[in-house]
Coordinates of C-alpha atoms in Angstrom, one line a residue:
X1 CA -10.2 99.6 145.5
X2 CA -12.8 102.0 143.9
X3 CA -15.5 100.0 142.0
X4 CA -16.3 103.1 139.6
X5 CA -19.3 101.6 137.7
X6 CA -18.0 100.7 134.4
X7 CA -17.7 97.4 132.3
X8 CA -14.4 95.9 132.8
X9 CA -12.7 93.1 130.8
X10 CA -12.9 89.7 131.9
X11 CA -9.0 89.5 133.1
X12 CA -9.7 92.4 135.4
X13 CA -13.1 90.9 136.9
X14 CA -11.6 87.6 137.8
X15 CA -9.1 88.7 140.5
X16 CA -11.8 91.3 141.7
X17 CA -14.2 88.4 142.3
X18 CA -11.6 86.7 144.1
X19 CA -10.8 89.7 146.5
X20 CA -14.6 90.2 146.8
X21 CA -15.0 86.8 148.2
X22 CA -12.0 87.0 150.5
X23 CA -13.3 90.2 151.8
X24 CA -16.9 88.7 152.7
X25 CA -15.5 86.1 154.4
X26 CA -13.1 88.1 156.4
X27 CA -16.5 90.2 157.3
X28 CA -18.4 87.0 157.8
X29 CA -15.8 85.6 160.4
X30 CA -15.9 89.1 162.1
X31 CA -12.1 89.5 162.0
X32 CA -10.6 92.5 163.1
X33 CA -10.7 95.3 160.5
X34 CA -8.1 97.7 162.2
X35 CA -5.0 95.7 160.5
X36 CA -6.7 96.3 157.0
X37 CA -5.7 99.2 154.6
X38 CA -8.3 102.2 154.7
X39 CA -10.4 101.2 151.7
X40 CA -10.4 97.5 152.7
X41 CA -11.4 98.5 156.2
X42 CA -14.2 100.6 155.0
X43 CA -15.7 98.1 152.6
X44 CA -15.7 95.4 155.3
X45 CA -17.1 97.6 157.9
X46 CA -20.0 99.2 155.7
X47 CA -21.0 96.9 153.0
X48 CA -24.1 95.0 153.4
X49 CA -23.7 91.3 152.4
X50 CA -26.0 91.7 149.7
X51 CA -23.6 94.0 148.0
X52 CA -20.9 91.4 148.2
X53 CA -23.3 88.8 146.9
X54 CA -24.4 90.8 144.0
X55 CA -21.0 91.7 142.7
X56 CA -19.7 88.3 142.9
X57 CA -22.7 86.4 141.6
X58 CA -22.5 88.9 138.6
X59 CA -18.9 88.8 137.8
X60 CA -18.6 92.5 138.8
X61 CA -21.1 93.7 136.2
X62 CA -24.1 94.5 138.7
X63 CA -23.9 96.3 141.7
X64 CA -26.5 97.8 144.5
X65 CA -26.6 101.5 143.5
X66 CA -26.4 102.4 147.3
X67 CA -26.7 100.5 150.7
X68 CA -29.9 98.1 150.2
X69 CA -32.9 98.9 152.4
X70 CA -36.7 98.3 152.3
X71 CA -38.8 101.3 153.1
X72 CA -40.9 100.9 156.1
X73 CA -44.1 102.7 155.7
X74 CA -45.6 104.1 159.3
X75 CA -48.6 102.2 160.6
X76 CA -50.2 105.4 161.0
X77 CA -50.2 108.3 158.5
X78 CA -50.1 111.5 160.3
X79 CA -47.9 114.8 160.9
X80 CA -44.9 114.2 163.1
X81 CA -44.8 118.1 164.0
X82 CA -47.1 120.7 164.7
X83 CA -47.0 123.5 162.3
X84 CA -48.9 126.6 161.6
X85 CA -52.0 126.0 159.5
X86 CA -50.6 127.7 156.2
X87 CA -47.7 125.3 156.1
X88 CA -50.0 122.1 157.0
X89 CA -49.7 119.2 154.5
X90 CA -52.9 117.6 154.0
X91 CA -53.8 113.8 154.8
X92 CA -53.9 113.3 151.2
X93 CA -50.5 115.0 150.9
X94 CA -48.8 112.9 153.6
X95 CA -50.5 109.8 152.2
X96 CA -49.2 110.5 148.7
X97 CA -45.8 110.8 150.0
X98 CA -45.4 107.7 151.8
X99 CA -47.1 105.6 148.8
X100 CA -45.4 107.5 146.0
X101 CA -42.3 108.9 147.6
X102 CA -42.6 112.5 146.8
X103 CA -45.0 115.5 147.1
X104 CA -45.5 118.7 145.1
X105 CA -45.3 121.2 143.7
X106 CA -45.9 123.3 147.1
X107 CA -45.8 127.0 146.9
X108 CA -43.1 128.4 149.1
X109 CA -41.8 131.7 147.6
X110 CA -42.9 133.8 144.9
X111 CA -41.6 134.0 141.3
X112 CA -40.6 137.5 142.1
X113 CA -38.3 136.5 144.9
X114 CA -36.7 133.8 142.8
X115 CA -36.3 136.3 139.9
X116 CA -34.3 138.3 142.1
X117 CA -32.3 135.5 143.7
X118 CA -31.4 134.0 140.2
X119 CA -28.7 136.9 139.9
X120 CA -26.9 135.7 143.0
X121 CA -27.0 132.0 142.0
X122 CA -25.7 132.8 138.4
X123 CA -23.0 135.1 140.0
X124 CA -21.3 132.2 141.7
X125 CA -21.9 129.4 138.8
X126 CA -18.1 129.3 138.1
X127 CA -16.6 130.6 141.3
X128 CA -14.5 128.8 143.5
X129 CA -16.4 127.5 146.7
X130 CA -14.7 129.0 150.0
X131 CA -15.7 125.9 151.7
X132 CA -13.8 123.4 149.4
X133 CA -11.6 125.3 147.4
X134 CA -12.7 124.5 144.0
X135 CA -15.6 125.1 141.6
X136 CA -18.7 123.1 142.8
X137 CA -22.3 123.5 143.3
X138 CA -22.4 122.0 146.6
X139 CA -23.0 123.8 150.0
X140 CA -22.9 127.2 149.0
X141 CA -25.2 128.1 151.6
X142 CA -21.8 128.2 153.9
X143 CA -21.2 131.2 151.9
X144 CA -24.3 132.6 150.8
X145 CA -26.7 134.0 153.6
X146 CA -29.5 134.7 151.1
X147 CA -29.4 131.0 150.2
X148 CA -29.5 129.8 153.7
X149 CA -32.3 132.5 154.3
X150 CA -34.3 130.6 151.8
X151 CA -33.3 127.0 152.9
X152 CA -34.2 128.0 156.5
X153 CA -37.6 129.3 155.5
X154 CA -40.5 128.1 157.7
X155 CA -42.4 127.7 154.3
X156 CA -39.8 124.7 153.7
X157 CA -38.8 123.5 157.2
X158 CA -42.2 123.2 158.7
X159 CA -43.4 120.9 155.7
X160 CA -40.2 118.6 156.2
X161 CA -40.8 118.5 160.0
X162 CA -44.4 116.8 159.3
X163 CA -42.4 114.0 157.8
X164 CA -39.0 113.7 159.7
X165 CA -40.1 115.4 163.3
X166 CA -39.8 118.8 164.9
X167 CA -36.0 118.8 165.0
X168 CA -33.9 119.0 161.6
X169 CA -30.6 119.5 160.5
X170 CA -29.3 120.5 157.0
X171 CA -26.5 118.1 155.9
X172 CA -26.0 119.3 152.2
X173 CA -27.4 121.8 149.7
X174 CA -26.7 122.1 145.9
X175 CA -27.3 124.4 142.9
X176 CA -28.6 123.0 140.0
X177 CA -27.7 124.7 136.7
X178 CA -29.2 122.9 133.8
X179 CA -27.8 124.8 130.7
X180 CA -29.2 125.1 127.2
X181 CA -29.2 121.7 125.4
X182 CA -28.0 120.0 128.8
X183 CA -28.3 116.1 128.6
X184 CA -30.8 114.0 130.8
X185 CA -30.0 113.1 134.4
X186 CA -30.8 109.2 133.9
X187 CA -32.7 107.4 136.7
X188 CA -30.9 106.9 139.9
X189 CA -31.9 106.6 143.8
X190 CA -29.6 106.6 146.9
X191 CA -30.2 105.6 150.7
X192 CA -27.0 106.8 152.8
X193 CA -25.2 108.2 149.7
X194 CA -22.7 105.4 149.7
X195 CA -23.4 105.7 146.0
X196 CA -21.0 108.5 145.7
X197 CA -17.9 106.7 147.2
X198 CA -19.0 102.8 147.3
X199 CA -16.7 102.5 150.6
X200 CA -18.2 104.8 153.2
X201 CA -21.8 106.1 153.4
X202 CA -22.4 109.6 154.3
X203 CA -25.3 108.9 156.5
X204 CA -25.6 106.5 159.6
X205 CA -29.2 106.0 160.5
X206 CA -30.2 103.7 163.2
X207 CA -32.4 101.9 161.0
X208 CA -31.8 102.2 156.9
X209 CA -35.5 101.1 156.6
X210 CA -36.9 104.1 158.2
X211 CA -37.4 107.4 156.7
X212 CA -34.2 109.3 157.8
X213 CA -33.5 111.9 154.9
X214 CA -35.7 114.5 153.0
X215 CA -34.6 116.2 149.9
X216 CA -36.3 119.5 149.3
X217 CA -36.1 120.7 145.7
X218 CA -36.8 124.4 144.6
X219 CA -37.4 125.9 141.3
X220 CA -35.9 129.0 140.7
X221 CA -36.7 129.3 137.0
X222 CA -40.0 127.7 135.7
X223 CA -39.3 123.9 135.3
X224 CA -40.9 122.7 132.4
X225 CA -41.1 119.6 130.3
X226 CA -39.3 121.3 127.7
X227 CA -36.3 122.4 130.1
X228 CA -36.2 119.1 131.9
X229 CA -38.2 119.2 135.0
X230 CA -37.9 116.4 137.6
X231 CA -39.5 113.1 137.2
X232 CA -40.3 110.2 139.4
X233 CA -41.1 106.5 139.0
X234 CA -44.0 106.6 141.5
X235 CA -43.8 104.0 144.7
X236 CA -40.1 102.9 143.7
X237 CA -39.0 103.9 147.2
X238 CA -39.8 100.5 148.3
X239 CA -36.3 99.2 148.1
X240 CA -32.6 100.1 146.7
X241 CA -32.3 98.6 143.1
X242 CA -29.1 97.2 141.3
X243 CA -27.3 98.8 138.4
X244 CA -25.6 97.2 135.5
X245 CA -22.4 98.6 134.5
X246 CA -22.1 100.5 131.3
X247 CA -25.1 102.3 129.5
X248 CA -25.8 104.9 127.0
X249 CA -26.7 107.6 129.6
X250 CA -24.4 109.0 131.9
X251 CA -24.8 110.2 135.8
X252 CA -22.6 112.8 135.7
X253 CA -19.1 110.9 135.1
X254 CA -20.6 107.3 135.6
X255 CA -21.9 105.0 133.1
X256 CA -24.7 102.4 134.4
X257 CA -28.4 101.6 133.9
X258 CA -30.6 101.1 136.9
X259 CA -32.3 97.7 136.9
X260 CA -36.1 98.6 137.0
X261 CA -38.5 98.3 134.2
X262 CA -39.6 102.0 133.3
X263 CA -43.1 100.5 131.7
X264 CA -44.3 98.8 134.7
X265 CA -44.2 102.0 136.9
X266 CA -46.2 105.1 136.8
X267 CA -43.8 108.0 135.7
X268 CA -44.8 111.5 137.0
X269 CA -43.2 114.6 135.6
X270 CA -43.4 117.5 138.2
X271 CA -43.3 120.9 136.6
X272 CA -42.9 123.7 139.0
X273 CA -43.3 127.5 138.5
X274 CA -40.4 129.5 140.1
X275 CA -40.7 129.4 144.0
X276 CA -42.3 126.2 144.0
X277 CA -41.0 123.2 146.0
X278 CA -41.0 119.4 145.7
X279 CA -40.2 117.1 148.7
X280 CA -38.9 113.6 148.0
X281 CA -37.0 110.7 149.7
X282 CA -34.0 110.0 147.4
X283 CA -35.1 106.4 147.6
X284 CA -37.6 107.2 145.1
X285 CA -36.1 106.5 141.7
X286 CA -35.9 110.1 140.0
X287 CA -34.1 111.9 137.3
X288 CA -34.7 114.6 134.6
X289 CA -35.1 114.9 130.9
X290 CA -32.7 117.0 128.5
X291 CA -33.2 120.8 128.4
X292 CA -34.4 121.3 125.0
X293 CA -34.6 124.9 125.2
X294 CA -31.9 127.7 124.6
X295 CA -32.3 128.9 128.2
X296 CA -31.1 127.5 131.4
X297 CA -33.1 126.0 134.2
X298 CA -32.0 126.9 137.7
X299 CA -33.1 125.3 140.9
X300 CA -31.5 124.2 144.4
X301 CA -32.0 121.8 146.9
X302 CA -31.4 121.1 150.7
X303 CA -31.1 117.5 152.2
X304 CA -32.5 117.4 155.7
X305 CA -32.2 114.7 158.6
X306 CA -33.2 114.4 162.3
X307 CA -30.3 114.8 164.5
X308 CA -30.6 111.1 165.5
X309 CA -28.6 110.6 162.1
X310 CA -24.9 110.8 162.1
X311 CA -23.2 112.2 159.3
X312 CA -19.5 111.7 158.0
X313 CA -18.6 110.6 161.6
X314 CA -14.8 111.1 162.5
X315 CA -13.8 111.6 158.6
X316 CA -11.6 114.4 157.5
X317 CA -12.7 114.3 153.7
X318 CA -15.3 112.3 151.6
X319 CA -14.6 111.2 148.1
X320 CA -17.5 111.7 145.1
X321 CA -16.7 109.2 142.3
X322 CA -19.3 111.2 140.2
X323 CA -18.6 114.9 140.9
X324 CA -15.7 116.8 142.3
X325 CA -13.4 114.2 143.7
X326 CA -12.2 114.8 147.1
X327 CA -14.0 117.1 149.5
X328 CA -12.1 118.1 152.7
X329 CA -14.5 118.4 155.7
X330 CA -12.6 120.9 157.8
X331 CA -14.9 123.9 157.1
X332 CA -18.2 121.5 156.7
X333 CA -20.8 120.8 159.1
X334 CA -24.5 120.4 159.9
X335 CA -26.6 123.2 160.7
X336 CA -30.0 123.4 162.6
X337 CA -32.8 124.1 160.4
X338 CA -35.6 123.7 162.9
X339 CA -35.8 122.8 166.6
X340 CA -32.6 121.6 168.3
X341 CA -29.9 119.1 168.1
X342 CA -29.9 116.9 171.1
X343 CA -27.7 114.4 169.8
X344 CA -24.3 116.1 168.8
X345 CA -23.3 113.5 166.3
X346 CA -21.8 115.4 163.7
X347 CA -19.7 118.3 163.3
X348 CA -21.7 121.7 163.5
X349 CA -21.8 124.8 162.0
X350 CA -23.1 128.0 164.0
X351 CA -26.1 129.2 162.6
X352 CA -24.6 132.8 163.1
X353 CA -22.0 131.8 160.7
X354 CA -24.3 131.2 157.9
X355 CA -26.2 134.5 158.3
X356 CA -23.1 136.3 158.1
X357 CA -21.3 133.9 155.3
X358 CA -18.3 133.1 157.4
X359 CA -17.3 129.6 156.3
X360 CA -14.1 130.0 158.0
X361 CA -15.9 129.9 161.5
X362 CA -17.7 126.4 160.7
X363 CA -17.1 123.6 162.5
X364 CA -16.5 122.1 165.8
X365 CA -16.0 118.4 166.6
X366 CA -19.4 116.6 167.8
X367 CA -19.3 115.8 171.5

């Protein structure tokens, strides 16, 4: 059962509504899930009741974009880790992050470093990932020691640690190549990244309402209004919204519109020079405008979590409805960015393997 967000004819939606109602009743009665087929078992185990209710009430025309949650701001705004003075976020920057959902741009690398690094990123643009076996921009840090070197820089990790705590793991990275004339990336948000598969989340925090993941987005080229810099709807990390199936714009291979009124929010474009970084929570609604220039725009990101968050526990692969299909996880693992992993909840990549670019030595099972 795969609810790819597209508008379906009524004759298809009626039986789906019936099936969803049966699954919700099964969940409410707390019946054993082991007899169910894998896909149905995942839905019963992982769907919040609000996800069932929205789909059923809308006649399968609306859904939550991800697992519902409401952001819980800390009672006291202060850094969660001690860092060197040059990497300290000011109280105003911390307050801005918690109130708006993002902070930046922050200086982390020089334009000269990024100009040289650009050649490496362009060289792998159409190459097959040694981790997944097909062309994908995801997780190239497993085979690119230089990418891992930049991701692991204290200029990056110390800033994240002030928001998530002193111990950090990287669970995913991505290279962004926005070619000349590329279309907009429409408004979207995420919580546990169930948005990709809509059956299993990627992340399993103890409390979804807490801050449990930070994305660091780093410009390799200058990112401008003209070539489609990131833009945010400030303050929209307060909760996960619903989507309406169908729409004029597409998020990768999906067609939907996010249910929020852009006119009622402060929309902030964040241009960055090469080497600058934006930190944000994926719950903050974000996107980017089209690239209206005749030049590409390169960037990369990393996604960090505290070790108390489990990633893909017990899974051999994950599916992305929007991008790339099935990702086998036998060469995937989390990697320590800062501090140490005292929990051992996820398969782990030895940092030494990343420093040597040896993805074949990647994963051991979590304890």
